[in-house]
PDB file of C-alpha atoms in Angstrom:
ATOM      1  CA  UNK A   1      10.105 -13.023 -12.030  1.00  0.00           C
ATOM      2  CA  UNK A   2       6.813 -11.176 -11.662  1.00  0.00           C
ATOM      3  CA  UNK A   3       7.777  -7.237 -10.130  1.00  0.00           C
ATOM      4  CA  UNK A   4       5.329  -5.055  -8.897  1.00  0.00           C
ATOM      5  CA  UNK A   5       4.305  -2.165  -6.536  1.00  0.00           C
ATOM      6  CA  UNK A   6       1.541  -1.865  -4.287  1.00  0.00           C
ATOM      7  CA  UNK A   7       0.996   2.234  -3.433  1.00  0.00           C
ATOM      8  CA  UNK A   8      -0.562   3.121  -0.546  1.00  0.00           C
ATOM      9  CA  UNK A   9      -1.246   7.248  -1.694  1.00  0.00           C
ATOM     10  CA  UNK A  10      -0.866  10.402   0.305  1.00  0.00           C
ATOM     11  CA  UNK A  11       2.508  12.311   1.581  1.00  0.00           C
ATOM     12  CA  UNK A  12       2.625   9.581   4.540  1.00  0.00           C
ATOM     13  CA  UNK A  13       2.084   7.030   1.754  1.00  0.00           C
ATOM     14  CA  UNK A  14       4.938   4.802   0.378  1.00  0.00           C
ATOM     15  CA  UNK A  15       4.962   2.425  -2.791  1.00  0.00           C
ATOM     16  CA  UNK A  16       6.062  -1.460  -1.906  1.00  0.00           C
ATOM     17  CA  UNK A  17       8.268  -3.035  -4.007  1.00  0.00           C
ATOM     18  CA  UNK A  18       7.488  -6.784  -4.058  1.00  0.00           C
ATOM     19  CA  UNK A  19       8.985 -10.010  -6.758  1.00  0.00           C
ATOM     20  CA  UNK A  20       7.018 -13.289  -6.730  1.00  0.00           C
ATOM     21  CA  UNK A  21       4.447 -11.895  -4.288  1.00  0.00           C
ATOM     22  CA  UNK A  22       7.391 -11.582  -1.475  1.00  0.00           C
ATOM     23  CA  UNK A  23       8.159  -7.646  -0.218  1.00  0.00           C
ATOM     24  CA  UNK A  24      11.740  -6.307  -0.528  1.00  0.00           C
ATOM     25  CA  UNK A  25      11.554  -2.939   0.020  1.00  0.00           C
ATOM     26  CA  UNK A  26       9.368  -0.006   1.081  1.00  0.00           C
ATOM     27  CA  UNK A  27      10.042   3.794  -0.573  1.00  0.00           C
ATOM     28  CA  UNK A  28       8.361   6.403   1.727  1.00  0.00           C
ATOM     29  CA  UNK A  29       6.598   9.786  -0.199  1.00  0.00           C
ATOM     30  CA  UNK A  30       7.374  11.565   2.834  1.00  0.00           C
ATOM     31  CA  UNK A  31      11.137  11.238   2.258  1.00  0.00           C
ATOM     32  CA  UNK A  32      11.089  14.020  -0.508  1.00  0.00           C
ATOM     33  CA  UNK A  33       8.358  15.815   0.574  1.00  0.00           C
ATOM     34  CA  UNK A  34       7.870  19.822   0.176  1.00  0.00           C
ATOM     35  CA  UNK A  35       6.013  22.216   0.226  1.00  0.00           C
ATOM     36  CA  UNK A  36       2.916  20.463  -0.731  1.00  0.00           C
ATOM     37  CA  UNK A  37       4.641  18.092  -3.339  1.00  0.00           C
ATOM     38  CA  UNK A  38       6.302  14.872  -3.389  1.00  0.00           C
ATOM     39  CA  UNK A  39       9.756  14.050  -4.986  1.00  0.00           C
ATOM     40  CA  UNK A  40       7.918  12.558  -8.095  1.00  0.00           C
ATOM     41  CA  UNK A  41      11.676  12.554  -9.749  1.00  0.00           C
ATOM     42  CA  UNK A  42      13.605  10.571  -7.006  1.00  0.00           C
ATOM     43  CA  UNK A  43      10.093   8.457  -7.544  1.00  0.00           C
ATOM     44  CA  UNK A  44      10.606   7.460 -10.652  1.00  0.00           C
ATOM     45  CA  UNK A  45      14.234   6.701 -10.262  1.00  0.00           C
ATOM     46  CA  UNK A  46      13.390   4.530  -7.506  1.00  0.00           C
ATOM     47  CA  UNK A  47      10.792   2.977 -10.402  1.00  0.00           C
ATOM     48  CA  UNK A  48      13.309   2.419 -13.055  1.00  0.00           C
ATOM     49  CA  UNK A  49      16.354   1.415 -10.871  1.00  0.00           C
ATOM     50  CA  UNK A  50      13.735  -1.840  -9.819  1.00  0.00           C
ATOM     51  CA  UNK A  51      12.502  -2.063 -13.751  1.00  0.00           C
ATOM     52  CA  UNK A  52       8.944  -1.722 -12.079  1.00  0.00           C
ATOM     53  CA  UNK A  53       6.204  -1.805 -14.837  1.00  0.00           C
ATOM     54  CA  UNK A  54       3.022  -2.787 -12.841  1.00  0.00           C
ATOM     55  CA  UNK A  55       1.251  -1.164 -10.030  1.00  0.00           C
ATOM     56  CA  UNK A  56      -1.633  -2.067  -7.345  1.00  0.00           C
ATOM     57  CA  UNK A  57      -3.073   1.314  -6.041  1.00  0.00           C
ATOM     58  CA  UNK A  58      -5.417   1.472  -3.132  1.00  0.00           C
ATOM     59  CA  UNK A  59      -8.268   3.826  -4.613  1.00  0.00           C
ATOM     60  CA  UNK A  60      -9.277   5.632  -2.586  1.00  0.00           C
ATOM     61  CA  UNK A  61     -13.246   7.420  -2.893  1.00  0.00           C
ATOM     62  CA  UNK A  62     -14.009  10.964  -4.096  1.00  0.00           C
ATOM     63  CA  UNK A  63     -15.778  11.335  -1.075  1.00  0.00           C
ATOM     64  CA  UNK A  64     -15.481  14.043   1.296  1.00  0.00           C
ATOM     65  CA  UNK A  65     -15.802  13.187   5.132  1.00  0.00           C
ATOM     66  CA  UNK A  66     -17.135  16.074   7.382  1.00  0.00           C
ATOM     67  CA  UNK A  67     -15.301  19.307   7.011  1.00  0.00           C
ATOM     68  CA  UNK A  68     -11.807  18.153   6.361  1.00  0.00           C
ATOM     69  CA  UNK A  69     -11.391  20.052   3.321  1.00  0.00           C
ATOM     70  CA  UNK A  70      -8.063  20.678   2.924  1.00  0.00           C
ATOM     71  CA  UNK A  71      -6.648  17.109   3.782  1.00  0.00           C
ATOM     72  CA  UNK A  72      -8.880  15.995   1.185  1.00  0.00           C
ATOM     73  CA  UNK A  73      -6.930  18.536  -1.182  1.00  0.00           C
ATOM     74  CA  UNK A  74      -4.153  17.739  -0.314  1.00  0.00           C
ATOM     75  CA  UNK A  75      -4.765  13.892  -0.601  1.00  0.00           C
ATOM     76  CA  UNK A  76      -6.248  14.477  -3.771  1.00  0.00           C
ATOM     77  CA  UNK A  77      -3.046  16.065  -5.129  1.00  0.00           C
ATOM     78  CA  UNK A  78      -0.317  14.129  -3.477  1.00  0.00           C
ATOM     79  CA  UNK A  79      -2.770  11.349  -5.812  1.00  0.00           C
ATOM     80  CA  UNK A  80      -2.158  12.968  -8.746  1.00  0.00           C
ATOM     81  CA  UNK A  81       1.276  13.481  -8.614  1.00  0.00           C
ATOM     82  CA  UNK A  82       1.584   9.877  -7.827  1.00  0.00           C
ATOM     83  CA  UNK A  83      -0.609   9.103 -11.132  1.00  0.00           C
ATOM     84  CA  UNK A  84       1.335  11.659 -13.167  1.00  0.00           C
ATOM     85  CA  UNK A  85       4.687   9.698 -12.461  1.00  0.00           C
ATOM     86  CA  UNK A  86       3.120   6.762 -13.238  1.00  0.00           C
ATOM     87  CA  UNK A  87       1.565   7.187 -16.323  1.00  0.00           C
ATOM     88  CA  UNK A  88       5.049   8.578 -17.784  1.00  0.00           C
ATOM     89  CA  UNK A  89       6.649   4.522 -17.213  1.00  0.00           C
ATOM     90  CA  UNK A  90       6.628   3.069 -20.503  1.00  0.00           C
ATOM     91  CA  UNK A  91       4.286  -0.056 -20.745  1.00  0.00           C
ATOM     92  CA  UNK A  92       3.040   0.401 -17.194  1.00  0.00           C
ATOM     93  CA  UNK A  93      -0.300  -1.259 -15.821  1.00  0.00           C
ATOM     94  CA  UNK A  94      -2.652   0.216 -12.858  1.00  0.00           C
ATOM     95  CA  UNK A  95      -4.528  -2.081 -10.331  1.00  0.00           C
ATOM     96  CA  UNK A  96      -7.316  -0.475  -8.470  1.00  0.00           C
ATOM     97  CA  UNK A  97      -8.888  -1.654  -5.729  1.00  0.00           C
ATOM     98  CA  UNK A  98     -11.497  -0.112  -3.410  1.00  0.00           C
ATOM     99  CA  UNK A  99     -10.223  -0.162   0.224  1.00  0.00           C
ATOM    100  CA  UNK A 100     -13.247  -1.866   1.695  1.00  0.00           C
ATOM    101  CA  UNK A 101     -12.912  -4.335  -0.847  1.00  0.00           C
ATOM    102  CA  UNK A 102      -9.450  -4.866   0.708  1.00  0.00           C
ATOM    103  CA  UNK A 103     -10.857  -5.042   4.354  1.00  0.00           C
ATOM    104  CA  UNK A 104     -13.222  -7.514   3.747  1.00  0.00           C
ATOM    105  CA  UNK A 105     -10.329 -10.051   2.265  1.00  0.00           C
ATOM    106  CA  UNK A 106      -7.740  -8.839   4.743  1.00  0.00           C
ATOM    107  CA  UNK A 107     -10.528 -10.086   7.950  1.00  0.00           C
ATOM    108  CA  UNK A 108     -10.707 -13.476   6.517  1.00  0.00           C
ATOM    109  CA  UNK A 109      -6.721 -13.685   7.217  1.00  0.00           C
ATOM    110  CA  UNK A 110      -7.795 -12.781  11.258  1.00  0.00           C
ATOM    111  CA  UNK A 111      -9.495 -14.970  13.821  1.00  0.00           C
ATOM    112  CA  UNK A 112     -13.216 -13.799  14.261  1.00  0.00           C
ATOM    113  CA  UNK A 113     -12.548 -11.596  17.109  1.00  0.00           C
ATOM    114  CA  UNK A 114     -10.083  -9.631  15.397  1.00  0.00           C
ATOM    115  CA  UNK A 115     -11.961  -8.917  12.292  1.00  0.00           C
ATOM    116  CA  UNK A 116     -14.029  -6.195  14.407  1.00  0.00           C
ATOM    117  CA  UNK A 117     -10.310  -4.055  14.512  1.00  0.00           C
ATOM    118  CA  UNK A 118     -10.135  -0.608  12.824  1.00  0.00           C
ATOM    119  CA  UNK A 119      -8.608  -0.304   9.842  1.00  0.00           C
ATOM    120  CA  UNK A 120      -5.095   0.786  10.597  1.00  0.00           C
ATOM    121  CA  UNK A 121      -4.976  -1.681  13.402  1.00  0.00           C
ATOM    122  CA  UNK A 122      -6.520  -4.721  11.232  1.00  0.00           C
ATOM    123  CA  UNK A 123      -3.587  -3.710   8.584  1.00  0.00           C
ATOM    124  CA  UNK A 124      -0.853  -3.978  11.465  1.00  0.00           C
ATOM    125  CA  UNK A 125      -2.093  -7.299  12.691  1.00  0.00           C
ATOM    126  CA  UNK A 126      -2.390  -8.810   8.567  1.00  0.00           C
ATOM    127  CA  UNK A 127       0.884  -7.530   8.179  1.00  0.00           C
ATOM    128  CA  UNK A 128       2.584  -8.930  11.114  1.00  0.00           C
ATOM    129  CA  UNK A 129       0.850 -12.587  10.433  1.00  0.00           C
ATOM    130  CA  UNK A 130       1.510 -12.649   6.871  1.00  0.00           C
ATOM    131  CA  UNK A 131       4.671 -11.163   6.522  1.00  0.00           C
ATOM    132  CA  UNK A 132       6.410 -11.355  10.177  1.00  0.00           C
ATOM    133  CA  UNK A 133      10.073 -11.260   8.501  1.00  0.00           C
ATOM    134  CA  UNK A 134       9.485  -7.918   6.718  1.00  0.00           C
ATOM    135  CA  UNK A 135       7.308  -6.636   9.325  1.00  0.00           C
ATOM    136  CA  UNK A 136       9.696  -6.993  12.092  1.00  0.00           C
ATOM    137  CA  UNK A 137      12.375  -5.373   9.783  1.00  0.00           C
ATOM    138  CA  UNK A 138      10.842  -2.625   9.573  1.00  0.00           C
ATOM    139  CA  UNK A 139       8.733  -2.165  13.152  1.00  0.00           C
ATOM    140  CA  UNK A 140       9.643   0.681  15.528  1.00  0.00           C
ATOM    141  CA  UNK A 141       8.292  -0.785  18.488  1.00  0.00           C
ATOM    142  CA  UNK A 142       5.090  -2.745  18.348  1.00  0.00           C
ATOM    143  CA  UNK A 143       3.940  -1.440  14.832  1.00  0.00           C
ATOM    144  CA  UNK A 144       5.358  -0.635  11.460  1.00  0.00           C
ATOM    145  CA  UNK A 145       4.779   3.181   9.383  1.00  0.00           C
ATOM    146  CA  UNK A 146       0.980   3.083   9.011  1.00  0.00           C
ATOM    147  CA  UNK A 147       1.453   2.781   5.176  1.00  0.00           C
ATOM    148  CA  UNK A 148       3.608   0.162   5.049  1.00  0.00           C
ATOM    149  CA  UNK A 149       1.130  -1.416   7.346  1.00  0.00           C
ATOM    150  CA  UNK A 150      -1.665  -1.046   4.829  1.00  0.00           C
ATOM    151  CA  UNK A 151       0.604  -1.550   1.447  1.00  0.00           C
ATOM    152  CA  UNK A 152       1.348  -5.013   3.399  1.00  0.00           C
ATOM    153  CA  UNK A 153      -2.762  -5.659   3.931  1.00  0.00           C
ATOM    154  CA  UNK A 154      -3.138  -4.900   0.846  1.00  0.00           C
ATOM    155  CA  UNK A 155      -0.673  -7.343  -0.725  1.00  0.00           C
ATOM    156  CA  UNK A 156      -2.304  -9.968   0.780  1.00  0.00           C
ATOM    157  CA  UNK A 157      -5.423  -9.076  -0.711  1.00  0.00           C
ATOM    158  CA  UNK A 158      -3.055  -8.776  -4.060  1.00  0.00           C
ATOM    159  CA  UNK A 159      -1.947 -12.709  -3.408  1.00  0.00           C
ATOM    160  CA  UNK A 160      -5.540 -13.683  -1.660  1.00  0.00           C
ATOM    161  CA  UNK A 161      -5.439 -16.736  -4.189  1.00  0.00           C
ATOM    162  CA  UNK A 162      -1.876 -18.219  -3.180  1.00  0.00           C
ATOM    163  CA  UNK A 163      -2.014 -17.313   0.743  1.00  0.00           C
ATOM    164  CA  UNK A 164      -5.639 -18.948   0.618  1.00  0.00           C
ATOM    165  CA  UNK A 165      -4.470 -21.359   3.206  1.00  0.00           C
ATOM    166  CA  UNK A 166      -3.756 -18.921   5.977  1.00  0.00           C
ATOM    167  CA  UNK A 167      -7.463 -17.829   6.293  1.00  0.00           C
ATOM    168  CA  UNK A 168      -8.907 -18.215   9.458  1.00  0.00           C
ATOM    169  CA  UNK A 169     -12.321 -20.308  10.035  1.00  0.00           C
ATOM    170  CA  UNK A 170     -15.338 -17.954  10.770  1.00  0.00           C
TER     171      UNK A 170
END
């Protein structure tokens, strides 16, 4: 059985647990959030309860956008602490993949005039075609948590090669 988790970072992140490219369960950073931190213990429980050794990570640019300084701080270190608790699982392995590297997989799951959707809104409507049962499991609404939302996106870029099939003519 092949177990993995695709993170999506920051302190609205969450890390998806997935065996044999299906998702089974979603743990949310915000849960344990304080002060600035995330529960990087109750993290790594979560880790080792589900014997999790590998791990796709959305990585995201060192690239600051107009003057949002201290979100990109605080990104930045909600990023690290994420990294820190990884690196400390025995014989772990880190993905990385760029996110626009991500989008431009994720469009060719959409019908042409859906490719041209934002991001967060391109990640809702991959995740809700690719995975309805787990999306509507966990929707409130019309939508799921915008991470999960993108975690799901970016498992189908992770599985690209088996869920071939599904992408849409141009």
């Amino acid at each position: 059985m092949k177990k993995y988790m695709v993170v999506d970072t920051g302190k609205d992140g969450c890390a998806l647990y997935v065996e044999d490219g299906t998702p089974k369960s979603v743990y949310y950073f915000k849960q344990g959030y304080r002060s600035g931190f995330i529960d990087c213990e109750a993290f790594r429980k979560e880790i080792d309860r589900l014997g999790v050794r590998h791990f796709y990570v959305e990585r995201v640019p060192l690239i600051l956008h107009g003057s949002h300084v201290k979100s990109f701080a605080i990104q930045h270190q909600i990023i690290g602490q994420i990294y820190g608790t990884l690196l400390g699982v025995p014989d772990m392995v880190i993905h990385e993949s760029y996110p626009q590297t991500i989008l431009g997989v994720a469009r060719k799951f959409l019908k042409p005039p859906q490719r041209n959707l934002d991001s967060k809104k391109l990640a809702q409507a991959v995740a809700a075609k690719i995975y309805p049962s787990f999306f509507n499991g966990h929707k409130k609404r019309t939508k799921v948590h915008e991470a999960l939302g993108d975690t799901l996106m970016q498992l189908a870029f992770i599985e690209r090669a088996r869920l071939a099939d599904l992408f849409e003519e141009d």
